[in-house]
Short mmCIF file of C-alpha atoms in Angstrom, two decimals:
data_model
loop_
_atom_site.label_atom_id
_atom_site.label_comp_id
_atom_site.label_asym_id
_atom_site.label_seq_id
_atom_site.Cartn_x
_atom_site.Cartn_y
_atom_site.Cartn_z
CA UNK A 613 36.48 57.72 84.11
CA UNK A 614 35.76 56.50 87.37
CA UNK A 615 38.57 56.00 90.11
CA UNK A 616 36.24 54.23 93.21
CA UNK A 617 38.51 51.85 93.40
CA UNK A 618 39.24 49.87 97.74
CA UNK A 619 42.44 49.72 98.49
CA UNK A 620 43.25 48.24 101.87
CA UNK A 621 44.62 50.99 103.87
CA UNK A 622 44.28 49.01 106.96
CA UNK A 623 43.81 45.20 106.19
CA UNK A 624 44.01 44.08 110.32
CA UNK A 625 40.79 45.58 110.26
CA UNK A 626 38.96 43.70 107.88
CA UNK A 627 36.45 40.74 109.01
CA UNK A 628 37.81 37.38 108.82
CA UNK A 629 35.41 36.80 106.05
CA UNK A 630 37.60 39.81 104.06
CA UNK A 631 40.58 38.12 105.41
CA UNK A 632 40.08 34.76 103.85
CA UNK A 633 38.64 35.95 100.43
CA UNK A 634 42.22 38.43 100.22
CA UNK A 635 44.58 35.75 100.90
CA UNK A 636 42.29 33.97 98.18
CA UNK A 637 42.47 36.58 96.11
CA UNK A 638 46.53 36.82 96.83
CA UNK A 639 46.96 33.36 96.37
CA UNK A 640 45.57 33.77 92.64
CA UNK A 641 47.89 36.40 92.14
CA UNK A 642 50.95 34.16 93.19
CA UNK A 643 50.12 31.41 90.98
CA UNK A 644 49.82 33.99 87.98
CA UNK A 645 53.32 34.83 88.16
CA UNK A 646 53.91 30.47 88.61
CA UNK A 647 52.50 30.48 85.21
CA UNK A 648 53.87 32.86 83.33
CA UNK A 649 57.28 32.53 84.64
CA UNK A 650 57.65 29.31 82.52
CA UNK A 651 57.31 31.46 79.20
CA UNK A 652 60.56 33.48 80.39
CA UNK A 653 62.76 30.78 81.64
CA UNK A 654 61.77 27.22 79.13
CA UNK A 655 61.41 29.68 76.08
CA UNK A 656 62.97 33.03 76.28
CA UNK A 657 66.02 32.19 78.38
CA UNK A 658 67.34 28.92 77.45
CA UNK A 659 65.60 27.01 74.52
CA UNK A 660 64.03 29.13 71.62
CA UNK A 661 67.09 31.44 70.56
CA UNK A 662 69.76 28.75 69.72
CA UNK A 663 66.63 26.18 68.26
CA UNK A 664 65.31 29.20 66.26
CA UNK A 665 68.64 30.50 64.71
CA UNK A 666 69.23 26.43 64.14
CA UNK A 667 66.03 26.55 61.84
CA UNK A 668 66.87 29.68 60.30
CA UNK A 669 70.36 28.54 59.11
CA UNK A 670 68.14 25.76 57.66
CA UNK A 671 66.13 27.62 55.25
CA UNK A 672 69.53 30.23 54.58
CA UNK A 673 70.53 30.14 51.27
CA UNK A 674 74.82 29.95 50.04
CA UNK A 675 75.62 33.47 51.65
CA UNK A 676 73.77 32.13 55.07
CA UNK A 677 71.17 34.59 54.70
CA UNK A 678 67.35 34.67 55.04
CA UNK A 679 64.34 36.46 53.32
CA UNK A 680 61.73 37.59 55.50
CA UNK A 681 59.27 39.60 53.74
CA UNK A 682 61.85 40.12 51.41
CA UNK A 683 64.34 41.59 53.41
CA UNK A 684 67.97 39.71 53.68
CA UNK A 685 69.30 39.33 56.85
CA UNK A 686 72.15 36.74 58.37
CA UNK A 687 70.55 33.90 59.95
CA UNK A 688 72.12 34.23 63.32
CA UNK A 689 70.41 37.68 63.28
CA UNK A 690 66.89 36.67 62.59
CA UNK A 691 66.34 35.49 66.62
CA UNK A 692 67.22 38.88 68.14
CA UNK A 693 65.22 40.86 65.46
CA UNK A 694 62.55 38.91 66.16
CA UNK A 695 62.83 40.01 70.01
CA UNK A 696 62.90 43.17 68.83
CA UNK A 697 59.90 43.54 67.20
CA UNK A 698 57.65 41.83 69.50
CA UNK A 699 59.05 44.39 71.80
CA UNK A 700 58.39 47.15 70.01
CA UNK A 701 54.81 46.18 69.33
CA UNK A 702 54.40 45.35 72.82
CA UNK A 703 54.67 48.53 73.80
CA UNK A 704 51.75 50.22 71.94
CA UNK A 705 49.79 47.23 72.88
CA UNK A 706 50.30 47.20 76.87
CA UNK A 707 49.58 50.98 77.27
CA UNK A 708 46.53 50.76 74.80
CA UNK A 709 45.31 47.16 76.77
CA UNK A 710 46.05 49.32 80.21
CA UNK A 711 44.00 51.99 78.92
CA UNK A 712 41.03 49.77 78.22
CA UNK A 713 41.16 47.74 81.40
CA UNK A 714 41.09 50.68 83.83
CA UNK A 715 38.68 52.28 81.57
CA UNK A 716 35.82 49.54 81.55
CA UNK A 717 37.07 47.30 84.97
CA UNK A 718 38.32 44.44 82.74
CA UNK A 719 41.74 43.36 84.31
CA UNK A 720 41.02 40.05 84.40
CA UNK A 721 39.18 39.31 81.02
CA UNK A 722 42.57 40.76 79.42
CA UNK A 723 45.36 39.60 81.48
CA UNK A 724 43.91 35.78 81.07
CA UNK A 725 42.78 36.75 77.61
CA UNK A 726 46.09 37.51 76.82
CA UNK A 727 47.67 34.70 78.52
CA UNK A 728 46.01 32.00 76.52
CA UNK A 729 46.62 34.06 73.32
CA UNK A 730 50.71 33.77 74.67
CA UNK A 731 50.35 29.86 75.78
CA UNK A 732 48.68 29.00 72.56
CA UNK A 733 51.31 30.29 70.54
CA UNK A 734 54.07 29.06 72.80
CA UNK A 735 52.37 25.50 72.59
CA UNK A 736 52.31 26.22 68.46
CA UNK A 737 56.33 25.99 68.72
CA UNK A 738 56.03 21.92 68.89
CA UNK A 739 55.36 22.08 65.15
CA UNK A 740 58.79 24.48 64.41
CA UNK A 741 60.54 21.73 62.61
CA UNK A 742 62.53 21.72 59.08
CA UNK A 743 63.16 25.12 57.82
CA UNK A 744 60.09 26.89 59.13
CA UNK A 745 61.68 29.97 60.88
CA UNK A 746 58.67 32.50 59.38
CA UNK A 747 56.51 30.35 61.76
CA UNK A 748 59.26 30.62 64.59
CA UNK A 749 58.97 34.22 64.26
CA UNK A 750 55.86 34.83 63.73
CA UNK A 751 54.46 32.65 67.00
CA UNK A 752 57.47 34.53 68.79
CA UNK A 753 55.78 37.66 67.89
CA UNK A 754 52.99 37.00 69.16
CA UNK A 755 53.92 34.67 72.24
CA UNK A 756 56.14 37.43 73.57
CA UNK A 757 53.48 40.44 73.32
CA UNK A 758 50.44 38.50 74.68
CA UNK A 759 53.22 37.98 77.58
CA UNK A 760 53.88 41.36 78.07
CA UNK A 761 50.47 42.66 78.25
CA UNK A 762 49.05 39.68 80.45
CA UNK A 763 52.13 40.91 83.03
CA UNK A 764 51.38 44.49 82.66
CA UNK A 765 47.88 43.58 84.00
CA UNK A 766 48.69 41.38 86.54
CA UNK A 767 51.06 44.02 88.01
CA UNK A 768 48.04 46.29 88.17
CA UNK A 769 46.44 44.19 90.81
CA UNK A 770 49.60 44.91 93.98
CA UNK A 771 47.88 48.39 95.02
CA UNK A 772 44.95 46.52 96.15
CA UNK A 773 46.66 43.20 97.30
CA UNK A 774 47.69 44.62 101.19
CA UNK A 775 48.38 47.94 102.92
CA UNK A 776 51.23 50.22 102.44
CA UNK A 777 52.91 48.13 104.90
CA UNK A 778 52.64 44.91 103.21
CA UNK A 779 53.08 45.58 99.75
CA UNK A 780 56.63 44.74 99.61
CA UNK A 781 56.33 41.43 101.16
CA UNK A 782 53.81 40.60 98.79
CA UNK A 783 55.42 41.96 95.37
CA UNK A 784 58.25 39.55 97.21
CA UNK A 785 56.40 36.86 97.42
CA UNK A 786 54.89 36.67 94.00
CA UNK A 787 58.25 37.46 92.46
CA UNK A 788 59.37 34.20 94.84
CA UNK A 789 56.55 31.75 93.12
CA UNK A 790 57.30 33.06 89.77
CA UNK A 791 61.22 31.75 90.17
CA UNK A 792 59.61 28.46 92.01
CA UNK A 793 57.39 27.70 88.70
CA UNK A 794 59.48 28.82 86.23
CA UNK A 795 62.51 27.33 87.97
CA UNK A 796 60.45 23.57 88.38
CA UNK A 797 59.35 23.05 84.64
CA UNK A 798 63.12 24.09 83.39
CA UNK A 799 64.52 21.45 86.03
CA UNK A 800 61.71 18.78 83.92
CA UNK A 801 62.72 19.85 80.45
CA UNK A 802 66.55 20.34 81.00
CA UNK A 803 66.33 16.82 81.84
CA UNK A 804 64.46 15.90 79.30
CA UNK A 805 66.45 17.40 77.17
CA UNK A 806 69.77 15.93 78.19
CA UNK A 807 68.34 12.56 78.31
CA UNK A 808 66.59 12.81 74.78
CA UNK A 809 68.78 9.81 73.67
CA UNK A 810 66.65 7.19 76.47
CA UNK A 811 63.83 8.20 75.84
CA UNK A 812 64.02 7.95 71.96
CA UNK A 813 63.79 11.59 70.93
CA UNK A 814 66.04 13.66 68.54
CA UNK A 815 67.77 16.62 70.39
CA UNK A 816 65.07 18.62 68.25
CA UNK A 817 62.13 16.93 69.18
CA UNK A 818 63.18 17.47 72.45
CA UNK A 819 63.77 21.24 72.45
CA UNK A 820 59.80 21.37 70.98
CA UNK A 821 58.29 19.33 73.47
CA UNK A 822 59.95 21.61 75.90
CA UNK A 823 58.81 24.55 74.02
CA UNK A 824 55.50 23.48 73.79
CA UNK A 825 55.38 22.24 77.68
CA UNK A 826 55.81 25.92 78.79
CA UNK A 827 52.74 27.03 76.75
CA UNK A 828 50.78 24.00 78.39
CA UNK A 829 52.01 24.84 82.28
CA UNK A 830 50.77 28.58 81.34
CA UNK A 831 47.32 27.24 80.31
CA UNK A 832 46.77 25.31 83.04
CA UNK A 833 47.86 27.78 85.85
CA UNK A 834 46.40 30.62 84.73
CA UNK A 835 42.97 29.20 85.03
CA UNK A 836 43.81 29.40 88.99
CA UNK A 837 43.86 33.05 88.68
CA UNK A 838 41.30 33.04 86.48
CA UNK A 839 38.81 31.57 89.25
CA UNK A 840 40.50 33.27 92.30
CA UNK A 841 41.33 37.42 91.21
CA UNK A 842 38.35 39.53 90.66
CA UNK A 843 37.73 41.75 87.46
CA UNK A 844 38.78 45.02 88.44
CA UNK A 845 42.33 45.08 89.74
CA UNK A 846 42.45 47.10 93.07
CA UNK A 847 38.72 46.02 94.03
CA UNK A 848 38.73 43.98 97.48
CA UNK A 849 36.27 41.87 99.72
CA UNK A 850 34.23 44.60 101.02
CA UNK A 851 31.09 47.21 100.76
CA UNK A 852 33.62 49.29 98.44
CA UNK A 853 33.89 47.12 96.25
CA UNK A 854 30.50 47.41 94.69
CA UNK A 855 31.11 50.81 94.13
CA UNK A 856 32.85 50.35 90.37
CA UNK A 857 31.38 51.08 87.80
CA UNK A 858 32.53 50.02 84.19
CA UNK A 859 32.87 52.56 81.07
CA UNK A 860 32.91 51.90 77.76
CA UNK A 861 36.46 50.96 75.90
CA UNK A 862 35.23 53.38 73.14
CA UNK A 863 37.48 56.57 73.86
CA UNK A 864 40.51 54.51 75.33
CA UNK A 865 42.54 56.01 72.77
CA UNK A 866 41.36 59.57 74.18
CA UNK A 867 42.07 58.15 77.78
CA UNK A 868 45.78 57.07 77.20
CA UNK A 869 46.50 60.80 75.99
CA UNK A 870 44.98 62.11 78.80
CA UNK A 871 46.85 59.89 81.14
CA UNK A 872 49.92 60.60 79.41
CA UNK A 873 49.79 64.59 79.22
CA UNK A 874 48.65 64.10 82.95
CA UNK A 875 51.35 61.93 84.07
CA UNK A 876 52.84 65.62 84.08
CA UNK A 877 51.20 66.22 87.30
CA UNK A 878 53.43 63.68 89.02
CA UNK A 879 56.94 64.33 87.85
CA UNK A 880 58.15 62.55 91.09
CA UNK A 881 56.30 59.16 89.69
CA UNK A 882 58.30 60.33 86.33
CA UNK A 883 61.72 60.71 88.25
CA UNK A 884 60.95 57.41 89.70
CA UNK A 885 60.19 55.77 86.42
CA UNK A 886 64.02 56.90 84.88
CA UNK A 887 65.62 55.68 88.06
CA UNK A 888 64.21 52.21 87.73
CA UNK A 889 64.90 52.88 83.55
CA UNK A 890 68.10 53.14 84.42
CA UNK A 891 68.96 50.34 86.73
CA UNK A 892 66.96 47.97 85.62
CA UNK A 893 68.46 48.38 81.96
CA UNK A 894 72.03 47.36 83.42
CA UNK A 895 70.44 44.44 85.63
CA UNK A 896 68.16 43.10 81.96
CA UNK A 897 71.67 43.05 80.30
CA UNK A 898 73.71 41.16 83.06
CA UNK A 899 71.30 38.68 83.11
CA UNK A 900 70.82 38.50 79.00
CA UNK A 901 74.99 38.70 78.48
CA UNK A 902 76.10 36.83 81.29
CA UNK A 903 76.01 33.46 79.45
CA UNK A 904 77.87 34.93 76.41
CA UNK A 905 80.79 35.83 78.74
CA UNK A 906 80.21 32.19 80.87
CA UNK A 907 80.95 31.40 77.00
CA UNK A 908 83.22 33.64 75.21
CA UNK A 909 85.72 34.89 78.07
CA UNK A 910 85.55 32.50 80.43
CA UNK A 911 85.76 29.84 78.44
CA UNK A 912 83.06 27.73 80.21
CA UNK A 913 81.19 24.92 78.64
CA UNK A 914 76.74 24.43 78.33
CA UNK A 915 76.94 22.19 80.74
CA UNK A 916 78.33 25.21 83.24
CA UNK A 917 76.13 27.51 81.83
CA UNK A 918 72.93 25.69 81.89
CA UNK A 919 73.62 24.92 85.88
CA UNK A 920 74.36 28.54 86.59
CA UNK A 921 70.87 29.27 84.88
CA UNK A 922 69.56 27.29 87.26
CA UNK A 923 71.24 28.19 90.31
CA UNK A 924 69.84 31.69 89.33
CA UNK A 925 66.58 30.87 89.52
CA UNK A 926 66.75 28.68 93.20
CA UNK A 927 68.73 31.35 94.49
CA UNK A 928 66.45 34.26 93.39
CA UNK A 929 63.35 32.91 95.53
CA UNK A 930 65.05 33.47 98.72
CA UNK A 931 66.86 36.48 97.59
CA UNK A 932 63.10 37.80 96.22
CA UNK A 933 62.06 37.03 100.61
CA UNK A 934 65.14 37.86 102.13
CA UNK A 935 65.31 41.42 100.40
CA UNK A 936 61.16 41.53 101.48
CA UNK A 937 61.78 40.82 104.71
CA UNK A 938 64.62 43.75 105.05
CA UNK A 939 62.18 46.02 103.49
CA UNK A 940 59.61 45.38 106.23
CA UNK A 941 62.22 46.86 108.95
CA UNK A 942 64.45 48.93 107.08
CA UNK A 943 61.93 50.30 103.88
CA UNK A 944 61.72 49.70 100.06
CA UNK A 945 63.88 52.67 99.01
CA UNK A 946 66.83 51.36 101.15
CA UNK A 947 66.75 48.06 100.41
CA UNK A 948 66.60 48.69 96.59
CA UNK A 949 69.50 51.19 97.03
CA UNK A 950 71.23 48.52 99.01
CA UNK A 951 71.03 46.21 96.29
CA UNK A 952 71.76 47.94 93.35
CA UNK A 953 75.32 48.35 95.50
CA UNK A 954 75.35 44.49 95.56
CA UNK A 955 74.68 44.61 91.62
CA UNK A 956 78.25 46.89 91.52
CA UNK A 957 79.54 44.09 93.63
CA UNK A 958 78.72 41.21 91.20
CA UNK A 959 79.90 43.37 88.58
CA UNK A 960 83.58 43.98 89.74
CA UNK A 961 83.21 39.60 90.96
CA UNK A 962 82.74 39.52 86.83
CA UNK A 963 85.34 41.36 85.67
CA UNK A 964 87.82 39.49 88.09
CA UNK A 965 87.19 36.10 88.13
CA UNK A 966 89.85 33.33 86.02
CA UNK A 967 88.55 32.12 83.24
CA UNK A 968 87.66 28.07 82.82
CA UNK A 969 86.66 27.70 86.84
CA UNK A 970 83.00 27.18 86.55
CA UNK A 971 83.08 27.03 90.93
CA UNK A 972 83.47 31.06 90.26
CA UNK A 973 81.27 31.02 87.65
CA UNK A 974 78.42 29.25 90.17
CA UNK A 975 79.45 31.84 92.98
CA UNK A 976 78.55 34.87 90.40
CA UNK A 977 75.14 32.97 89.68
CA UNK A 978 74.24 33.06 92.98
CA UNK A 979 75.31 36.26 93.52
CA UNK A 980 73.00 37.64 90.61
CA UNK A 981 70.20 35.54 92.02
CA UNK A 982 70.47 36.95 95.13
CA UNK A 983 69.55 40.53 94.37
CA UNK A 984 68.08 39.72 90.81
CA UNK A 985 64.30 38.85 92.76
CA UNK A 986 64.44 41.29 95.41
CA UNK A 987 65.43 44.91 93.48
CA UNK A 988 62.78 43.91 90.95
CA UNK A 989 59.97 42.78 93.48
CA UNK A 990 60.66 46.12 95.52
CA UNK A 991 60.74 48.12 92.70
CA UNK A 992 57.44 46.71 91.67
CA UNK A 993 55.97 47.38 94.97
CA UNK A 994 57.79 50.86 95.82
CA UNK A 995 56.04 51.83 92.27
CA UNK A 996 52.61 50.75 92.97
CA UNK A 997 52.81 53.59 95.94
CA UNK A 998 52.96 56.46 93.17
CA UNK A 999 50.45 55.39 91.10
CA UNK A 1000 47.10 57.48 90.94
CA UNK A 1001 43.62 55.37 92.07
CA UNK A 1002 42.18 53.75 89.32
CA UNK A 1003 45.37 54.27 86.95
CA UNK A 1004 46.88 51.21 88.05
CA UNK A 1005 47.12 49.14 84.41
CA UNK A 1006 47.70 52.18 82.47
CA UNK A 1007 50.66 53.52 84.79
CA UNK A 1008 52.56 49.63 85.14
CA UNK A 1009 51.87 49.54 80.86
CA UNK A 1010 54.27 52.54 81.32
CA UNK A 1011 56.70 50.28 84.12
CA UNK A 1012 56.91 47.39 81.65
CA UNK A 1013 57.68 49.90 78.90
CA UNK A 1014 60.82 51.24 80.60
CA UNK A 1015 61.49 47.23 81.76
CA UNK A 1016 61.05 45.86 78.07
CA UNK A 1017 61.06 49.06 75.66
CA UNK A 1018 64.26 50.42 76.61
CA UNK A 1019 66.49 47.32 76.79
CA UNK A 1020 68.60 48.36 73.81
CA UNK A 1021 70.49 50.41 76.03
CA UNK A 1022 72.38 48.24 78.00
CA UNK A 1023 73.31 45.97 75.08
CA UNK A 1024 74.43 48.92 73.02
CA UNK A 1025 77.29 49.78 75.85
CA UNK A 1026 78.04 46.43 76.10
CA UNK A 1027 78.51 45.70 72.39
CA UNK A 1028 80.42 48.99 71.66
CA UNK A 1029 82.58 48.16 74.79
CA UNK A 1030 83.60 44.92 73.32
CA UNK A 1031 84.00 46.55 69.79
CA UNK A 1032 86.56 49.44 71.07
CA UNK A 1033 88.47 46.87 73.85
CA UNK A 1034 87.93 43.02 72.00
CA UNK A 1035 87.13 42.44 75.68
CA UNK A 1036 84.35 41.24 77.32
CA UNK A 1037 85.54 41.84 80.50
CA UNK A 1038 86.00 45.13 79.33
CA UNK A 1039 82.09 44.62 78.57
CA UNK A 1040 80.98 43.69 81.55
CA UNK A 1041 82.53 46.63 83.61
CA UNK A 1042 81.13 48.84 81.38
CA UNK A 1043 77.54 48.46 82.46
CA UNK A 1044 78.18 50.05 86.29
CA UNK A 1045 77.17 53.32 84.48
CA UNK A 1046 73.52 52.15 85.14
CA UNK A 1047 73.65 50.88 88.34
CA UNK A 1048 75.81 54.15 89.16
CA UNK A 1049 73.46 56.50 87.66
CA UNK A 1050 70.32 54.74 88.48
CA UNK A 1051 71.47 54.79 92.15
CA UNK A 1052 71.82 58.48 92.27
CA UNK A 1053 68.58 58.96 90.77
CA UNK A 1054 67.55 57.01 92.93
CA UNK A 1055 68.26 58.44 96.07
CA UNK A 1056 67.20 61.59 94.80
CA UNK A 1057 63.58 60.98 94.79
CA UNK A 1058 61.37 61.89 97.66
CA UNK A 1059 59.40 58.71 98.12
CA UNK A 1060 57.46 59.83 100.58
CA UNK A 1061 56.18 63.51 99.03
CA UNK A 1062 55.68 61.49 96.07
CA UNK A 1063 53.65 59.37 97.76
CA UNK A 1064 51.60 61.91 99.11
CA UNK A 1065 51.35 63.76 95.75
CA UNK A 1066 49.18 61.22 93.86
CA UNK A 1067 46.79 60.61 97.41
CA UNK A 1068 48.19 57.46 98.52
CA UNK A 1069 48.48 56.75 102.17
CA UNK A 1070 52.21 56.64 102.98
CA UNK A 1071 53.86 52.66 104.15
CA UNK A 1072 55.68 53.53 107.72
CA UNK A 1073 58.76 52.39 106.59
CA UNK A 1074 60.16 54.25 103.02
#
């Protein structure tokens, strides 16, 4: 497989020609993550759980139960087994799609491939009405792979976005426009939404046109990066960049093996990879439980909740910058170890805070947006450092597998917390295990030697 793949070792050198077509080709990359974002806060975060279990209780027979390929499960459950699998089969499907993009120079074909497949099937939720859960699920399914896989691939493109030194202001950045998109069509539909009544909609007609909105705003951005980003990831403006040369996908299969018995040959990339495992497991279930204890302990109403959702994502965008911007002077590695301390922080703010004061409630959204954007842009961009050349999509399949493929961690601590106390505050406290351990994994790996191990040039600041 061929590796001649340009990164930008020293972009202030480039012509201004190379100059204008990168912050073209970084612009393209920005509005990917403006697109996509929608998907994960209109769909995944605040409408299509509650709508979806609403349907299923529909079509539940006396006992409240469903059939799904002839299984019987409680109606409540079917949402969150539905998560499930997608998950599950998005992991096969990421590493094989990484596989085959680095293999024949395809990033782009996929990730937008992908992306429409996702946005179709997210627009395909308008028509979820009556009792037609098996379509719920099924367009779930498929919405929430196509998701993962386009963001796997768009990940693949950082290592060739700027220089060492610049990485982590741009993994910033594009975390930053992700909030700002996703943020500004859930502003739209959560009015729409709680003005359904004036504008002659049922609350369910409502909840699909939002669904279906997302899918739309996904379409239509992604064809910016589909004009702007080139097709390899990691190819820039520049005589290297006719240097790649495409491969078959026949053999992909063979390839992923290879990369995975040879991933072997970098156990500091693997000791990096359970770190961020780790943390990022404890930060996936704050964010996924904290509106169950907004609920359940504290007592708060959806009116509270549905503000602090969106105090999470305004506050994130600046957090995403202003944790990029102390990265540039005090290094990646720091500032992510710094922030996973602030995670502890918001933690112990959790477990202390009265119950039916949504002011406290607000201050502990904030607080979560503030280091939610940064620790994962960094990590992101601290990661793209310790991938091989010309492994990029295969090794971030891998990233999103530990971000999405290992989530049942956290919620098993937290559930079997709750079960053994009653309490969720109890719950809550439980998950500073992660942050604890993934810290001192953490600061345990040499970034730099790492670095250095799989022929990167080192950032001046670690």
């Amino acid at each position: 497989m061929s590796t001649a793949t340009h990164r930008p070792e020293h972009p202030a050198t480039a012509t201004d020609d190379d100059g204008r077509a990168l912050r073209r080709i970084q612009v393209g990359w920005y509005i990917n993550d403006w697109a996509s974002a929608a998907f994960s806060s209109t769909v995944l975060t605040v409408f299509l759980g509650p709508y979806l279990t609403s349907v299923a209780k529909e079509a539940a027979d006396a006992q409240g139960d469903v059939h799904p390929l002839g299984l019987s499960i409680r109606a409540g459950s079917f949402y969150p087994y539905t998560v499930s699998l997608s998950v599950l089969l998005s992991v096969g499907a990421m590493l094989l799609a990484g596989t085959v993009a680095d293999r024949t120079g395809r990033h782009k074909e996929l990730m937008c491939g992908f992306a429409y497949l996702g946005a179709t099937a997210t627009m395909g939720m308008f028509f979820l009405g009556g009792d037609r859960y098996l379509l719920g699920g099924a367009l779930l399914v498929v919405a929430n792979l196509a998701y993962a896989v386009s963001v796997a691939l768009s990940y693949a493109y950082l290592p060739g976005l700027a220089g060492p030194d610049e990485r982590d202001a741009v993994s910033s950045k594009g975390w930053a426009y992700g909030y700002a998109g996703g943020g500004l069509l859930l502003i739209a539909n959560l009015a729409l939404f709680q003005g359904h009544d004036s504008f002659g909609l049922s609350e369910g007609t409502a909840v699909r046109i939002c669904l279906a909105s997302a899918g739309l705003w996904w379409a239509l951005f992604t064809i910016v990066p589909m004009l702007r980003l080139p097709s390899r990831a990691g190819v820039l403006p520049g005589p290297a960049a006719g240097a790649v040369r495409d491969e078959p996908a026949a053999g992909s299969l063979r390839e992923l093996g290879r990369t995975l018995r040879g991933m072997r040959r970098h156990p500091l990339t693997l000791l990096y990879l359970a770190a961020f495992l780790c943390y990022n497991d404890g930060i996936q279930t704050v964010v996924s439980q904290a509106a169950l204890y907004g609920s359940e302990e504290l007592g708060l109403d959806q009116t509270a909740l549905v503000t602090a959702v969106l105090l999470v994502q305004v506050v994130a965008i600046g957090g995403a910058l202003l944790l990029g911007r102390i990265a540039r002077r005090h290094g990646a590695k720091r500032t992510i170890l710094g922030s996973l301390v602030g995670w502890v922080v918001t933690l112990a703010l959790g477990y202390l805070m009265p119950a039916h004061q949504p002011a406290w409630f607000y201050l502990l959204a904030c607080m979560i947006g503030l280091v939610l954007g940064g620790s994962q842009a960094l990590s992101r961009s601290l990661f793209s450092h310790l991938i091989p050349a010309g492994k990029e999509a295969e090794y971030f399949s891998l990233y999103k597998v530990s971000d999405r493929g290992t989530s049942w961690m956290g919620p098993l601590v937290f559930g079997l917390a709750y079960q053994v106390t009653g309490s969720y505050r109890s719950a809550i406290i439980s998950l500073l295990v992660f942050f604890v351990i993934g810290f001192a994994v953490l600061l345990k790996v040499p970034v730099r030697r790492a670095i250095e191990a799989v022929g990167n040039p080192v950032p001046e600041r670690l």
